[in-house]
PDB file of C-alpha atoms in Angstrom:
ATOM      1  CA  VAL A 259       4.498  19.492  31.302  1.00  0.00           C
ATOM      2  CA  GLN A 260       5.164  21.707  34.274  1.00  0.00           C
ATOM      3  CA  LEU A 261       3.720  21.751  37.721  1.00  0.00           C
ATOM      4  CA  GLN A 262       4.803  24.814  39.639  1.00  0.00           C
ATOM      5  CA  ALA A 263       4.113  24.678  43.401  1.00  0.00           C
ATOM      6  CA  SER A 264       4.313  27.782  45.506  1.00  0.00           C
ATOM      7  CA  GLY A 265       3.157  29.216  48.822  1.00  0.00           C
ATOM      8  CA  GLY A 266       5.515  27.506  51.200  1.00  0.00           C
ATOM      9  CA  GLY A 267       7.308  29.361  53.950  1.00  0.00           C
ATOM     10  CA  LEU A 268       7.963  29.643  57.646  1.00  0.00           C
ATOM     11  CA  VAL A 269       4.974  29.650  59.961  1.00  0.00           C
ATOM     12  CA  GLN A 270       4.394  29.172  63.694  1.00  0.00           C
ATOM     13  CA  ALA A 271       2.610  26.161  65.049  1.00  0.00           C
ATOM     14  CA  GLY A 272      -1.131  26.747  64.836  1.00  0.00           C
ATOM     15  CA  GLY A 273      -0.806  28.952  61.805  1.00  0.00           C
ATOM     16  CA  SER A 274      -1.998  28.481  58.255  1.00  0.00           C
ATOM     17  CA  LEU A 275      -0.580  28.403  54.776  1.00  0.00           C
ATOM     18  CA  ARG A 276      -2.121  27.887  51.360  1.00  0.00           C
ATOM     19  CA  LEU A 277      -0.130  26.117  48.727  1.00  0.00           C
ATOM     20  CA  SER A 278      -0.831  26.513  45.061  1.00  0.00           C
ATOM     21  CA  CYS A 279       0.202  24.390  42.098  1.00  0.00           C
ATOM     22  CA  VAL A 280      -0.219  25.754  38.568  1.00  0.00           C
ATOM     23  CA  ALA A 281      -0.118  23.225  35.782  1.00  0.00           C
ATOM     24  CA  SER A 282       0.888  23.814  32.174  1.00  0.00           C
ATOM     25  CA  GLY A 283       1.390  21.607  29.161  1.00  0.00           C
ATOM     26  CA  LEU A 284      -1.392  19.164  29.998  1.00  0.00           C
ATOM     27  CA  ALA A 285      -5.187  19.037  29.896  1.00  0.00           C
ATOM     28  CA  PHE A 286      -5.444  19.876  33.580  1.00  0.00           C
ATOM     29  CA  SER A 287      -9.162  19.336  33.882  1.00  0.00           C
ATOM     30  CA  ASN A 288      -8.648  15.693  32.828  1.00  0.00           C
ATOM     31  CA  TYR A 289      -6.235  14.871  35.610  1.00  0.00           C
ATOM     32  CA  ASN A 290      -6.594  13.864  39.232  1.00  0.00           C
ATOM     33  CA  MET A 291      -4.240  15.836  41.446  1.00  0.00           C
ATOM     34  CA  GLY A 292      -2.374  14.953  44.524  1.00  0.00           C
ATOM     35  CA  TRP A 293      -0.186  16.466  47.199  1.00  0.00           C
ATOM     36  CA  PHE A 294       2.669  14.639  48.777  1.00  0.00           C
ATOM     37  CA  ARG A 295       5.372  15.691  51.226  1.00  0.00           C
ATOM     38  CA  GLN A 296       8.823  14.637  52.258  1.00  0.00           C
ATOM     39  CA  ALA A 297      10.496  15.580  55.475  1.00  0.00           C
ATOM     40  CA  PRO A 298      14.315  15.379  55.836  1.00  0.00           C
ATOM     41  CA  GLY A 299      15.466  11.780  56.250  1.00  0.00           C
ATOM     42  CA  THR A 300      12.066  10.340  55.567  1.00  0.00           C
ATOM     43  CA  GLU A 301      10.228   8.801  52.650  1.00  0.00           C
ATOM     44  CA  ARG A 302       7.739  10.739  50.612  1.00  0.00           C
ATOM     45  CA  GLU A 303       4.207  10.431  51.982  1.00  0.00           C
ATOM     46  CA  PHE A 304       0.758  11.055  50.654  1.00  0.00           C
ATOM     47  CA  VAL A 305      -1.125  14.133  51.873  1.00  0.00           C
ATOM     48  CA  SER A 306      -4.227  14.558  49.796  1.00  0.00           C
ATOM     49  CA  ALA A 307      -5.835  13.897  46.422  1.00  0.00           C
ATOM     50  CA  ILE A 308      -8.739  15.369  44.472  1.00  0.00           C
ATOM     51  CA  THR A 309     -10.460  14.043  41.390  1.00  0.00           C
ATOM     52  CA  TRP A 310     -10.483  15.851  38.036  1.00  0.00           C
ATOM     53  CA  ASP A 311     -14.021  17.075  38.594  1.00  0.00           C
ATOM     54  CA  SER A 312     -13.602  17.863  42.335  1.00  0.00           C
ATOM     55  CA  ASP A 313     -16.203  15.160  43.053  1.00  0.00           C
ATOM     56  CA  SER A 314     -14.008  13.307  45.550  1.00  0.00           C
ATOM     57  CA  GLU A 315     -11.202  14.221  47.939  1.00  0.00           C
ATOM     58  CA  TYR A 316      -9.024  11.936  50.066  1.00  0.00           C
ATOM     59  CA  TYR A 317      -6.707  12.828  52.924  1.00  0.00           C
ATOM     60  CA  ALA A 318      -4.010  11.159  54.956  1.00  0.00           C
ATOM     61  CA  ASP A 319      -5.150  10.546  58.509  1.00  0.00           C
ATOM     62  CA  SER A 320      -2.362  12.835  59.790  1.00  0.00           C
ATOM     63  CA  VAL A 321      -3.922  15.885  58.066  1.00  0.00           C
ATOM     64  CA  LYS A 322      -7.601  15.053  58.022  1.00  0.00           C
ATOM     65  CA  GLY A 323      -9.630  17.893  59.472  1.00  0.00           C
ATOM     66  CA  ARG A 324      -6.761  20.373  59.168  1.00  0.00           C
ATOM     67  CA  PHE A 325      -5.925  20.392  55.466  1.00  0.00           C
ATOM     68  CA  THR A 326      -8.282  20.939  52.525  1.00  0.00           C
ATOM     69  CA  THR A 327      -7.561  20.450  48.857  1.00  0.00           C
ATOM     70  CA  SER A 328      -9.433  22.205  46.107  1.00  0.00           C
ATOM     71  CA  ARG A 329      -8.966  23.024  42.453  1.00  0.00           C
ATOM     72  CA  ASP A 330      -9.893  25.607  39.852  1.00  0.00           C
ATOM     73  CA  ASN A 331      -9.836  24.048  36.415  1.00  0.00           C
ATOM     74  CA  ALA A 332     -10.300  27.431  34.754  1.00  0.00           C
ATOM     75  CA  LYS A 333      -6.965  28.460  36.299  1.00  0.00           C
ATOM     76  CA  ASN A 334      -5.204  25.134  35.916  1.00  0.00           C
ATOM     77  CA  THR A 335      -4.494  25.321  39.662  1.00  0.00           C
ATOM     78  CA  VAL A 336      -4.823  22.963  42.624  1.00  0.00           C
ATOM     79  CA  TYR A 337      -4.622  24.280  46.207  1.00  0.00           C
ATOM     80  CA  LEU A 338      -3.775  22.886  49.599  1.00  0.00           C
ATOM     81  CA  GLN A 339      -5.165  24.953  52.471  1.00  0.00           C
ATOM     82  CA  MET A 340      -3.251  23.959  55.608  1.00  0.00           C
ATOM     83  CA  ASN A 341      -4.658  25.058  59.004  1.00  0.00           C
ATOM     84  CA  SER A 342      -3.588  24.247  62.551  1.00  0.00           C
ATOM     85  CA  LEU A 343      -0.093  23.519  61.373  1.00  0.00           C
ATOM     86  CA  LYS A 344       2.180  21.409  63.560  1.00  0.00           C
ATOM     87  CA  PRO A 345       5.951  21.122  63.610  1.00  0.00           C
ATOM     88  CA  GLU A 346       5.616  17.590  62.188  1.00  0.00           C
ATOM     89  CA  ASP A 347       4.034  19.101  59.046  1.00  0.00           C
ATOM     90  CA  THR A 348       7.479  20.506  58.185  1.00  0.00           C
ATOM     91  CA  ALA A 349       8.449  19.106  54.772  1.00  0.00           C
ATOM     92  CA  VAL A 350       8.854  19.796  51.104  1.00  0.00           C
ATOM     93  CA  TYR A 351       5.414  19.627  49.584  1.00  0.00           C
ATOM     94  CA  TYR A 352       4.971  18.308  46.029  1.00  0.00           C
ATOM     95  CA  CYS A 353       1.995  18.432  43.722  1.00  0.00           C
ATOM     96  CA  ALA A 354       1.464  15.652  41.176  1.00  0.00           C
ATOM     97  CA  ALA A 355      -0.902  14.929  38.303  1.00  0.00           C
ATOM     98  CA  ALA A 356      -2.399  11.558  37.457  1.00  0.00           C
ATOM     99  CA  PHE A 357      -4.504  10.633  34.447  1.00  0.00           C
ATOM    100  CA  PRO A 358      -7.447   8.805  35.999  1.00  0.00           C
ATOM    101  CA  LYS A 359      -6.574   5.207  35.278  1.00  0.00           C
ATOM    102  CA  TYR A 360      -8.470   3.931  38.357  1.00  0.00           C
ATOM    103  CA  SER A 361     -11.973   4.695  39.433  1.00  0.00           C
ATOM    104  CA  GLY A 362     -11.454   4.959  43.193  1.00  0.00           C
ATOM    105  CA  ILE A 363      -9.847   8.054  44.725  1.00  0.00           C
ATOM    106  CA  TYR A 364      -8.068   5.837  47.272  1.00  0.00           C
ATOM    107  CA  TYR A 365      -5.751   4.515  44.540  1.00  0.00           C
ATOM    108  CA  TYR A 366      -4.181   7.950  44.407  1.00  0.00           C
ATOM    109  CA  VAL A 367      -2.417   7.601  47.697  1.00  0.00           C
ATOM    110  CA  GLU A 368       0.277   5.743  45.775  1.00  0.00           C
ATOM    111  CA  GLY A 369       2.941   7.846  44.182  1.00  0.00           C
ATOM    112  CA  HIS A 370       3.495   5.438  41.287  1.00  0.00           C
ATOM    113  CA  VAL A 371       0.086   6.145  39.799  1.00  0.00           C
ATOM    114  CA  TYR A 372       1.074   9.782  39.116  1.00  0.00           C
ATOM    115  CA  ASP A 373       2.343  10.790  35.701  1.00  0.00           C
ATOM    116  CA  TYR A 374       3.869  14.184  36.483  1.00  0.00           C
ATOM    117  CA  TRP A 375       5.493  15.829  39.502  1.00  0.00           C
ATOM    118  CA  GLY A 376       6.241  19.356  40.492  1.00  0.00           C
ATOM    119  CA  GLN A 377       9.439  20.672  41.996  1.00  0.00           C
ATOM    120  CA  GLY A 378       8.218  21.132  45.556  1.00  0.00           C
ATOM    121  CA  THR A 379       7.820  24.023  47.979  1.00  0.00           C
ATOM    122  CA  LEU A 380       9.211  24.039  51.506  1.00  0.00           C
ATOM    123  CA  VAL A 381       6.970  24.419  54.510  1.00  0.00           C
ATOM    124  CA  THR A 382       8.593  24.987  57.891  1.00  0.00           C
ATOM    125  CA  VAL A 383       6.507  25.015  61.048  1.00  0.00           C
ATOM    126  CA  SER A 384       8.212  26.322  64.150  1.00  0.00           C
ATOM    127  CA  SER A 385       7.175  25.327  67.636  1.00  0.00           C
TER     128      SER A 385
END
């Protein structure tokens, strides 16, 4: 299984980026997908999650209203559209896949429920 995240880079505060994560080696359309991030010297934190059928999405309070996650099961890809970026959004962003063991999307804020992780893509937001 591989989860390949891309789309990171350097952007000014207030700008936008779209991250992509392409999955291979798994039945992508059967998996819930999540985005997490980790800034230097901090613990990994939840950003967003989306169910296998795009029926439900869930966001961390810190990104709600600015970030949107979506997926294209035909392309085995999940996206994270990030708008109104702030310097505190600077981090390595990781995508992860979870077989839906739990019925509520809110369970997927926890990293331990995920089965597979990507390698991360760096987002740097300058002030």
